[in-house]
GROMACS .gro file of C-alpha atoms in nm:
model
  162
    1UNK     CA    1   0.714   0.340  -1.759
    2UNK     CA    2   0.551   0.031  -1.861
    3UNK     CA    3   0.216  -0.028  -1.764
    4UNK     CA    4   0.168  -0.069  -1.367
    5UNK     CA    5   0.231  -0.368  -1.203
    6UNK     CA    6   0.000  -0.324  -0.856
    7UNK     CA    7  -0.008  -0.600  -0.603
    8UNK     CA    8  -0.262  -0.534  -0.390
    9UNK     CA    9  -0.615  -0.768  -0.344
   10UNK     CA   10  -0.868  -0.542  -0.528
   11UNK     CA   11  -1.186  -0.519  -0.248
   12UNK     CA   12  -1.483  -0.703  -0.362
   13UNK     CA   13  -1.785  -0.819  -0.202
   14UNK     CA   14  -1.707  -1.227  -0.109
   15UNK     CA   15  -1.346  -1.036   0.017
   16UNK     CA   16  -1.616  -0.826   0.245
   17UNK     CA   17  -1.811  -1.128   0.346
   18UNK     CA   18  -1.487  -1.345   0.416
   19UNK     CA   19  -1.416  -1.078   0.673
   20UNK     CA   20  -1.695  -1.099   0.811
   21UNK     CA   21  -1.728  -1.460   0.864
   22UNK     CA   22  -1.397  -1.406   1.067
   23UNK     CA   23  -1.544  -1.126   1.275
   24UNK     CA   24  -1.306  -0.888   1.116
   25UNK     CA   25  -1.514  -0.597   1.159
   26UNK     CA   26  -1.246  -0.270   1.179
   27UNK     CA   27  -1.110  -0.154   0.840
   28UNK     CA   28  -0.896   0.129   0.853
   29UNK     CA   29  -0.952   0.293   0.447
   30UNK     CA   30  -0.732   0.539   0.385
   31UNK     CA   31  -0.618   0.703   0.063
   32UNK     CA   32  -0.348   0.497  -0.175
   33UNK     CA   33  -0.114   0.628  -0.430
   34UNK     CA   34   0.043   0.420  -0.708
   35UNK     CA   35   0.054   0.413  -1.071
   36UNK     CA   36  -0.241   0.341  -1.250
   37UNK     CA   37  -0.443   0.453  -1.015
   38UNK     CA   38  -0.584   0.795  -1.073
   39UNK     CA   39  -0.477   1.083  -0.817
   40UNK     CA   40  -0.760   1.069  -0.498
   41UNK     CA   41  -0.984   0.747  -0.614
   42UNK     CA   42  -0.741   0.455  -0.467
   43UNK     CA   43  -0.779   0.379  -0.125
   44UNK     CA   44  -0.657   0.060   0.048
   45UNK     CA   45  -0.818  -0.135   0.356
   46UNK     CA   46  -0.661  -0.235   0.648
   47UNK     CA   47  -0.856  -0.514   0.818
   48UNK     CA   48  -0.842  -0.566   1.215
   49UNK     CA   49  -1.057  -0.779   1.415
   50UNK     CA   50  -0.995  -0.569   1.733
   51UNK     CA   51  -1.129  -0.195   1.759
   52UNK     CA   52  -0.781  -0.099   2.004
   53UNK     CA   53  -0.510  -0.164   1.714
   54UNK     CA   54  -0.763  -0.021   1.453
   55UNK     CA   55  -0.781   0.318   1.597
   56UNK     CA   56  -0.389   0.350   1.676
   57UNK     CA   57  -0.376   0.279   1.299
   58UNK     CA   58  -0.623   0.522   1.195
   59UNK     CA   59  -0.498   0.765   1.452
   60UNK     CA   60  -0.126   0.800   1.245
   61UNK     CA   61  -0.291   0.879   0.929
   62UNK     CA   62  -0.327   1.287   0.801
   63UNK     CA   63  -0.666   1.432   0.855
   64UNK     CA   64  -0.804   1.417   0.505
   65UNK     CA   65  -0.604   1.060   0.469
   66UNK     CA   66  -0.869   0.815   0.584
   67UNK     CA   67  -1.006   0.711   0.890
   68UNK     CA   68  -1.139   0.402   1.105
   69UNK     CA   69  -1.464   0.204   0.952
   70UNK     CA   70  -1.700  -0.030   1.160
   71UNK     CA   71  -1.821  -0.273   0.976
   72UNK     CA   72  -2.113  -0.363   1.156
   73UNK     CA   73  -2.282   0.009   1.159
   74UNK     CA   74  -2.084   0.167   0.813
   75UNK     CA   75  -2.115  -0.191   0.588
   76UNK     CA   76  -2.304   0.060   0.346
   77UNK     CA   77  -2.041   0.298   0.282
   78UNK     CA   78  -1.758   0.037   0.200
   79UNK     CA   79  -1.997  -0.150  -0.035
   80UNK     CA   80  -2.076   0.224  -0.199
   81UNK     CA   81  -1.721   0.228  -0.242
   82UNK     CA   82  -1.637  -0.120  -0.347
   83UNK     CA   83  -1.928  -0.040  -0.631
   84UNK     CA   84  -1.846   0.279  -0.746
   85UNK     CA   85  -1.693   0.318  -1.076
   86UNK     CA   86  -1.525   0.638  -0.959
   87UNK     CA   87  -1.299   0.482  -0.697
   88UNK     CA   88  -1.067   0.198  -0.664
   89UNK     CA   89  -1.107  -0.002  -0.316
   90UNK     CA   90  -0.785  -0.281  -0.261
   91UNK     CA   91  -0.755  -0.485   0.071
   92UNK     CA   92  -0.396  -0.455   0.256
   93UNK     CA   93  -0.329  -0.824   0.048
   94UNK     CA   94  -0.135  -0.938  -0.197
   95UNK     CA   95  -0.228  -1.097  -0.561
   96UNK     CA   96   0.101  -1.258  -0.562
   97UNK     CA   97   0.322  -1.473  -0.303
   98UNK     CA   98   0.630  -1.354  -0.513
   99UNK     CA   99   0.479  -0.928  -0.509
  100UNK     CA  100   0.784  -0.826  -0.319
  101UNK     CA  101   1.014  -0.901  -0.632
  102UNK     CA  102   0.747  -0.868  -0.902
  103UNK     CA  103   0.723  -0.489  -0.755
  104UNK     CA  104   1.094  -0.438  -0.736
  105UNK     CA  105   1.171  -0.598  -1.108
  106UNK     CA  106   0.855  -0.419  -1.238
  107UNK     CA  107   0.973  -0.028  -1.104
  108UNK     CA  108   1.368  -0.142  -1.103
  109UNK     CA  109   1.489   0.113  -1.353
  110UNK     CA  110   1.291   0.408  -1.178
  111UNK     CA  111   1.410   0.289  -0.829
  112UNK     CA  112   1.752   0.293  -0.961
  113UNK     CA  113   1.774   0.606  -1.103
  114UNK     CA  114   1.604   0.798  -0.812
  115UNK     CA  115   1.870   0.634  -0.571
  116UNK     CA  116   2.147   0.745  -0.842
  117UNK     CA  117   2.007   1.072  -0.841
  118UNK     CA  118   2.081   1.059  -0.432
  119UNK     CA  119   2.388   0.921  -0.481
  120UNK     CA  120   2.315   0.610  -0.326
  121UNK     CA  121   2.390   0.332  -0.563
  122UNK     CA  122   2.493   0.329  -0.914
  123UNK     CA  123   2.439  -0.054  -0.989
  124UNK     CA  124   2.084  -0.248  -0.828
  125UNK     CA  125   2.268  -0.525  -0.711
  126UNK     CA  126   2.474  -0.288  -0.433
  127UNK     CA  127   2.173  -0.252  -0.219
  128UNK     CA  128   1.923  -0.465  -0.029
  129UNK     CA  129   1.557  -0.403  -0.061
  130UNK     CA  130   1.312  -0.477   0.206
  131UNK     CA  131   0.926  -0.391   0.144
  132UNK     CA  132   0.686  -0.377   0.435
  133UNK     CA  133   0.354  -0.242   0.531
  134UNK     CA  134   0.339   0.060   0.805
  135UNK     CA  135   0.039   0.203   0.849
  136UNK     CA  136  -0.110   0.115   0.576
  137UNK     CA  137   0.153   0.269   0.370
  138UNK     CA  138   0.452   0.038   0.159
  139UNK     CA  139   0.747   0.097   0.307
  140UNK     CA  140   1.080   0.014   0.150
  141UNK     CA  141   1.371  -0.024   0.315
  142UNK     CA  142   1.698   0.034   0.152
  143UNK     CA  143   2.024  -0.148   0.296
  144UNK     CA  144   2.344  -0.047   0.107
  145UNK     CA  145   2.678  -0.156   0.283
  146UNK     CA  146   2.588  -0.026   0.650
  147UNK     CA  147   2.344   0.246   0.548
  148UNK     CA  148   2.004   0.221   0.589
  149UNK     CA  149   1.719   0.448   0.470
  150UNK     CA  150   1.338   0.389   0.487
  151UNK     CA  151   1.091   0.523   0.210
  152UNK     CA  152   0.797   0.551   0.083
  153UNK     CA  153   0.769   0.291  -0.190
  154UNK     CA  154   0.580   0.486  -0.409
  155UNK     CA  155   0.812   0.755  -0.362
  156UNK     CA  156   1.136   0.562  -0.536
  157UNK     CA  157   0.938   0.398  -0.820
  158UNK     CA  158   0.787   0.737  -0.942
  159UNK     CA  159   1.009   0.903  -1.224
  160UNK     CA  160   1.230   1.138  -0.982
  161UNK     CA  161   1.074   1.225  -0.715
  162UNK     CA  162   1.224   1.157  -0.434
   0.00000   0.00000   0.00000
């Protein structure tokens, strides 16, 4: 593989203070795989203005997956994060208006052949591709004919593994 293509908004401190500002204080900070980013130090931010939706979201993640942040009482421990060298902090954003196909174009040849390993498609053009964020996981959904099957995005672009 070539070297990683990630779309996500890396978390930085005018990011944190634009929240802010729009009384976005909930950020659900769980745990985020994808290449180039070492096993256990990515972790992506959900932001929410409202506490309700915020703790449904945390709520669906694993117990050592992340949990729900205030940001008016637990500021300090994003900003620890955000400034750590050790860990990678993005924001549930995107770098790029065009990410969607950037991601697919980027990972094409490893989403292809874990889908040919599954039988699913032999040729990329015989399937649709849908991305979307659940949870505060990438979701993929996979349209071929009148099939469809929903993944984990970082599932189908790493080397055989689904």
């Amino acid at each position: 593989m070539s070297v990683p293509y990630n779309p996500f908004e890396l978390l930085n401190l005018p990011l944190i203070k634009d929240l802010l500002r729009k009384n976005t204080h909930f950020l659900v900070v769980q745990r985020l795989q994808w290449p180039g980013i070492p096993d256990k130090k990515g972790f992506i931010a959900t932001p929410y203005q409202q506490q309700k939706p915020a703790q449904e979201h945390a709520q669906k993640l694993d117990s050592n997956e992340g949990r729900m942040i205030n940001l008016q009482f637990e500021l300090d421990k994003i900003l620890a994060l955000v400034e750590s060298p050790k860990y990678l902090l993005f924001l549930n954003a995107y770098r790029d208006l065009d990410w969607h196909d950037k991601v697919l174009k980027h990972y094409q040849k490893n989403i292809l052949s874990n889908l040919k390993q599954h039988h699913m498609i032999q040729t990329f053009e015989e399937a649709d591709f849908e991305c979307s964020f659940e949870s505060g996981r990438l979701m993929v959904r996979v349209q071929i004919l009148e099939s469809i099957q929903k993944f984990l995005l970082y599932d189908l672009i790493m080397e055989h593994s689904i």
